[in-house]
Amino acid sequence: MARYCTLALEGATYEGSVALIRGSEVVAERTLRAEDGGSPRAGRGERLMPAVAECLAEAGAGRGEIARIVCGSGPGSFTSLRVAGSVAKGLATGYGVELYSVSSLLLTASGAQPSLPIGEYLSVLDAMRGEFFAARIILGPADMAIQGGPATLISAAELADLAEREPSLRIVGPAQRLDLHPHARGVAPILASIVEAGPVDLASWEPDYGRLAEAQVRWEAAHGRPLAT
């Protein structure tokens, strides 16, 4: 059986997602939200694999059709990224396919529904501690989407000042002017460039967490020394 499907996973925020892409078309997708008003953190790991199974069943796709796995690389929530990254690596190993990664900040813009107009955007994700991960994203014709450099950390005050100084600046992200989350379906329009960039090393790859986990920060503050990893 020909392998021509891409399975994409995204976990930079508590609202994770899965998409199955056949060629360059999204044929099934799921968004993982908290159920019945519960904590958005609850059951992230437990919901991800069923969402993958549901997408495969909905599209009538067997594991032999999966050509590659693509995972949002962050930056973002440490735990959410770790769950999605671990599942992505496990699936790539089990399916015997290569793993690719893509910036979650880029997926915020490329995965928007309806599609965003051509132009420049500032994509942001909450980094906690009063800060945001941010990157400039350029959307062009023919599904072109480019991230203008690595993600940087900016304070909430800096973001507010930037929005005030540049009222025409289109800020995208959760709870922003354009309230959008990164989504796995955003892999579809930029799949060619993701594949062209090449796969990651399956054994050593980890998501770009952007900063240390909160638990590690607290441990190091309490003990006055770096935590050996």
Short mmCIF file of C-alpha atoms in Angstrom, two decimals:
data_model
loop_
_atom_site.label_atom_id
_atom_site.label_comp_id
_atom_site.label_asym_id
_atom_site.label_seq_id
_atom_site.Cartn_x
_atom_site.Cartn_y
_atom_site.Cartn_z
CA MET A 1 0.00 0.00 0.00
CA ALA A 2 1.34 3.43 -0.92
CA ARG A 3 2.34 5.69 1.95
CA TYR A 4 1.00 9.15 1.21
CA CYS A 5 -0.58 10.36 4.47
CA THR A 6 0.96 12.71 7.01
CA LEU A 7 -0.05 12.50 10.65
CA ALA A 8 0.43 15.81 12.46
CA LEU A 9 0.34 16.49 16.21
CA GLU A 10 0.50 19.79 18.06
CA GLY A 11 0.85 20.31 21.81
CA ALA A 12 2.32 23.74 22.54
CA THR A 13 -0.76 24.78 24.53
CA TYR A 14 -3.32 22.99 26.69
CA GLU A 15 -5.52 22.90 23.57
CA GLY A 16 -3.72 20.18 21.64
CA SER A 17 -4.66 18.91 18.19
CA VAL A 18 -4.25 16.12 15.66
CA ALA A 19 -4.67 16.21 11.89
CA LEU A 20 -4.46 13.57 9.19
CA ILE A 21 -3.33 14.97 5.85
CA ARG A 22 -3.68 13.08 2.59
CA GLY A 23 -1.46 14.68 -0.01
CA SER A 24 -1.91 18.33 1.00
CA GLU A 25 -5.54 18.06 2.12
CA VAL A 26 -6.71 17.72 5.72
CA VAL A 27 -9.05 14.71 5.74
CA ALA A 28 -9.59 14.46 9.51
CA GLU A 29 -8.75 16.57 12.53
CA ARG A 30 -9.39 16.79 16.25
CA THR A 31 -8.98 19.58 18.79
CA LEU A 32 -8.34 18.49 22.38
CA ARG A 33 -10.13 20.72 24.87
CA ALA A 34 -11.10 20.25 28.50
CA GLU A 35 -14.38 18.36 28.85
CA ASP A 36 -17.36 19.55 30.91
CA GLY A 37 -15.63 22.63 32.24
CA GLY A 38 -12.73 20.68 33.73
CA SER A 39 -9.14 21.77 33.96
CA PRO A 40 -7.55 22.25 30.52
CA ARG A 41 -4.59 20.23 31.77
CA ALA A 42 -6.67 17.18 32.57
CA GLY A 43 -6.17 14.06 30.48
CA ARG A 44 -3.98 15.53 27.76
CA GLY A 45 -2.01 12.34 27.31
CA GLU A 46 -5.07 10.12 27.54
CA ARG A 47 -6.93 12.09 24.85
CA LEU A 48 -4.14 12.32 22.29
CA MET A 49 -3.92 8.69 21.20
CA PRO A 50 -7.71 8.25 20.91
CA ALA A 51 -7.75 11.40 18.76
CA VAL A 52 -5.15 9.85 16.46
CA ALA A 53 -7.21 6.65 16.22
CA GLU A 54 -10.37 8.64 15.49
CA CYS A 55 -8.69 10.56 12.66
CA LEU A 56 -7.40 7.36 11.07
CA ALA A 57 -10.81 5.71 11.36
CA GLU A 58 -12.68 8.73 9.99
CA ALA A 59 -10.42 8.87 6.93
CA GLY A 60 -10.34 5.10 6.51
CA ALA A 61 -6.54 5.17 6.64
CA GLY A 62 -4.42 2.24 7.78
CA ARG A 63 -1.04 2.53 9.45
CA GLY A 64 0.55 1.38 6.20
CA GLU A 65 -0.55 4.62 4.56
CA ILE A 66 1.31 6.86 7.01
CA ALA A 67 4.34 8.32 5.24
CA ARG A 68 5.60 10.58 8.02
CA ILE A 69 4.84 12.13 11.41
CA VAL A 70 5.02 15.90 11.92
CA CYS A 71 5.05 17.37 15.42
CA GLY A 72 4.75 20.98 16.54
CA SER A 73 8.10 21.79 18.13
CA GLY A 74 7.05 24.63 20.42
CA PRO A 75 7.92 26.75 22.21
CA GLY A 76 5.11 26.48 24.72
CA SER A 77 3.80 24.48 27.66
CA PHE A 78 6.54 22.14 28.87
CA THR A 79 4.24 19.27 29.85
CA SER A 80 1.98 19.54 26.79
CA LEU A 81 4.95 19.60 24.43
CA ARG A 82 6.57 16.67 26.21
CA VAL A 83 3.41 14.59 25.88
CA ALA A 84 2.94 15.40 22.18
CA GLY A 85 6.63 14.92 21.42
CA SER A 86 6.73 11.54 23.16
CA VAL A 87 3.63 10.34 21.32
CA ALA A 88 5.03 11.57 18.00
CA LYS A 89 8.32 9.75 18.55
CA GLY A 90 6.52 6.59 19.59
CA LEU A 91 4.28 6.67 16.51
CA ALA A 92 7.22 7.31 14.18
CA THR A 93 9.06 4.36 15.72
CA GLY A 94 6.02 2.11 15.57
CA TYR A 95 5.11 3.04 12.00
CA GLY A 96 8.73 2.91 10.86
CA VAL A 97 8.60 6.42 9.37
CA GLU A 98 10.54 9.65 9.77
CA LEU A 99 9.65 12.42 12.21
CA TYR A 100 9.57 16.07 11.18
CA SER A 101 9.13 19.15 13.34
CA VAL A 102 7.71 22.63 12.76
CA SER A 103 7.41 25.76 14.87
CA SER A 104 4.18 25.96 16.85
CA LEU A 105 4.22 29.74 16.39
CA LEU A 106 4.12 29.14 12.65
CA LEU A 107 1.24 26.68 13.02
CA THR A 108 -0.80 29.36 14.80
CA ALA A 109 -0.83 31.40 11.60
CA SER A 110 -0.86 28.64 8.99
CA GLY A 111 -3.60 26.69 10.80
CA ALA A 112 -6.06 29.57 11.15
CA GLN A 113 -9.63 29.02 9.96
CA PRO A 114 -10.63 30.84 7.91
CA SER A 115 -7.18 31.42 6.41
CA LEU A 116 -5.48 34.66 7.34
CA PRO A 117 -4.88 37.30 4.65
CA ILE A 118 -1.42 37.65 3.13
CA GLY A 119 0.86 39.83 5.24
CA GLU A 120 3.00 39.99 8.37
CA TYR A 121 1.86 38.84 11.81
CA LEU A 122 3.28 38.62 15.30
CA SER A 123 2.56 35.13 16.63
CA VAL A 124 2.68 34.81 20.43
CA LEU A 125 2.19 32.07 23.00
CA ASP A 126 2.03 32.39 26.77
CA ALA A 127 5.41 31.69 28.38
CA MET A 128 4.08 32.22 31.93
CA ARG A 129 5.84 34.46 34.46
CA GLY A 130 4.39 37.51 32.68
CA GLU A 131 6.16 36.75 29.41
CA PHE A 132 5.35 35.57 25.89
CA PHE A 133 7.16 33.61 23.21
CA ALA A 134 6.97 35.67 20.03
CA ALA A 135 7.99 35.48 16.38
CA ARG A 136 7.21 37.42 13.23
CA ILE A 137 5.35 35.32 10.65
CA ILE A 138 5.02 36.24 6.98
CA LEU A 139 2.14 34.72 5.02
CA GLY A 140 2.47 34.93 1.26
CA PRO A 141 0.72 33.61 -1.84
CA ALA A 142 0.56 29.94 -2.76
CA ASP A 143 0.47 28.80 0.89
CA MET A 144 3.82 30.39 1.70
CA ALA A 145 4.42 30.84 5.42
CA ILE A 146 7.79 31.87 6.83
CA GLN A 147 8.92 32.50 10.38
CA GLY A 148 11.28 35.45 10.48
CA GLY A 149 13.85 34.11 12.92
CA PRO A 150 13.80 32.12 16.16
CA ALA A 151 11.24 32.76 18.88
CA THR A 152 12.11 35.41 21.45
CA LEU A 153 10.83 36.13 24.94
CA ILE A 154 9.03 39.42 25.51
CA SER A 155 7.26 40.67 28.60
CA ALA A 156 3.53 41.29 28.77
CA ALA A 157 4.32 45.00 29.18
CA GLU A 158 6.48 44.95 26.03
CA LEU A 159 3.73 43.22 24.09
CA ALA A 160 1.15 45.76 25.24
CA ASP A 161 3.49 48.62 24.36
CA LEU A 162 4.12 47.12 20.92
CA ALA A 163 0.38 46.81 20.29
CA GLU A 164 -0.11 50.44 21.29
CA ARG A 165 2.77 51.75 19.17
CA GLU A 166 1.77 49.66 16.15
CA PRO A 167 -2.06 49.58 16.13
CA SER A 168 -2.01 47.96 12.70
CA LEU A 169 0.18 45.08 13.92
CA ARG A 170 -1.75 41.82 13.62
CA ILE A 171 -1.05 39.85 16.78
CA VAL A 172 -2.16 36.22 16.73
CA GLY A 173 -2.28 33.81 19.62
CA PRO A 174 -4.51 32.62 22.45
CA ALA A 175 -6.46 35.54 23.98
CA GLN A 176 -4.86 38.03 21.58
CA ARG A 177 -6.41 40.39 19.02
CA LEU A 178 -6.74 37.40 16.73
CA ASP A 179 -7.58 34.66 19.23
CA LEU A 180 -5.94 31.61 17.66
CA HIS A 181 -4.19 28.49 18.93
CA PRO A 182 -1.51 26.57 17.05
CA HIS A 183 -3.21 23.67 15.26
CA ALA A 184 -1.96 20.50 13.61
CA ARG A 185 -3.98 21.28 10.45
CA GLY A 186 -1.54 24.13 9.85
CA VAL A 187 0.96 21.53 8.64
CA ALA A 188 -1.03 20.96 5.43
CA PRO A 189 -0.38 24.26 3.60
CA ILE A 190 3.33 24.24 4.47
CA LEU A 191 4.01 20.50 4.23
CA ALA A 192 6.36 20.83 1.26
CA SER A 193 8.68 23.20 3.13
CA ILE A 194 8.58 21.02 6.25
CA VAL A 195 9.62 17.95 4.25
CA GLU A 196 12.26 19.96 2.40
CA ALA A 197 13.84 20.96 5.73
CA GLY A 198 14.39 17.28 6.46
CA PRO A 199 13.52 14.93 9.34
CA VAL A 200 14.81 15.21 12.88
CA ASP A 201 16.98 12.61 14.58
CA LEU A 202 14.41 10.35 16.17
CA ALA A 203 16.64 9.29 19.06
CA SER A 204 17.79 12.74 20.20
CA TRP A 205 15.01 15.15 19.17
CA GLU A 206 13.04 17.03 21.80
CA PRO A 207 10.63 19.93 21.40
CA ASP A 208 11.83 23.50 21.89
CA TYR A 209 10.41 24.11 25.36
CA GLY A 210 11.57 27.72 25.27
CA ARG A 211 12.50 27.70 28.94
CA LEU A 212 12.94 25.36 31.88
CA ALA A 213 9.96 23.62 33.43
CA GLU A 214 8.37 25.38 36.41
CA ALA A 215 9.20 22.43 38.67
CA GLN A 216 12.89 22.64 37.73
CA VAL A 217 12.96 26.40 38.31
CA ARG A 218 11.48 25.95 41.79
CA TRP A 219 13.90 23.11 42.61
CA GLU A 220 16.95 25.13 41.54
CA ALA A 221 15.74 28.18 43.50
CA ALA A 222 15.23 26.05 46.61
CA HIS A 223 18.59 24.26 46.33
CA GLY A 224 20.69 27.11 44.96
CA ARG A 225 22.21 25.05 42.18
CA PRO A 226 21.34 23.75 38.69
CA LEU A 227 19.46 20.49 38.47
CA ALA A 228 21.53 17.82 36.73
CA THR A 229 19.74 16.45 33.67
#
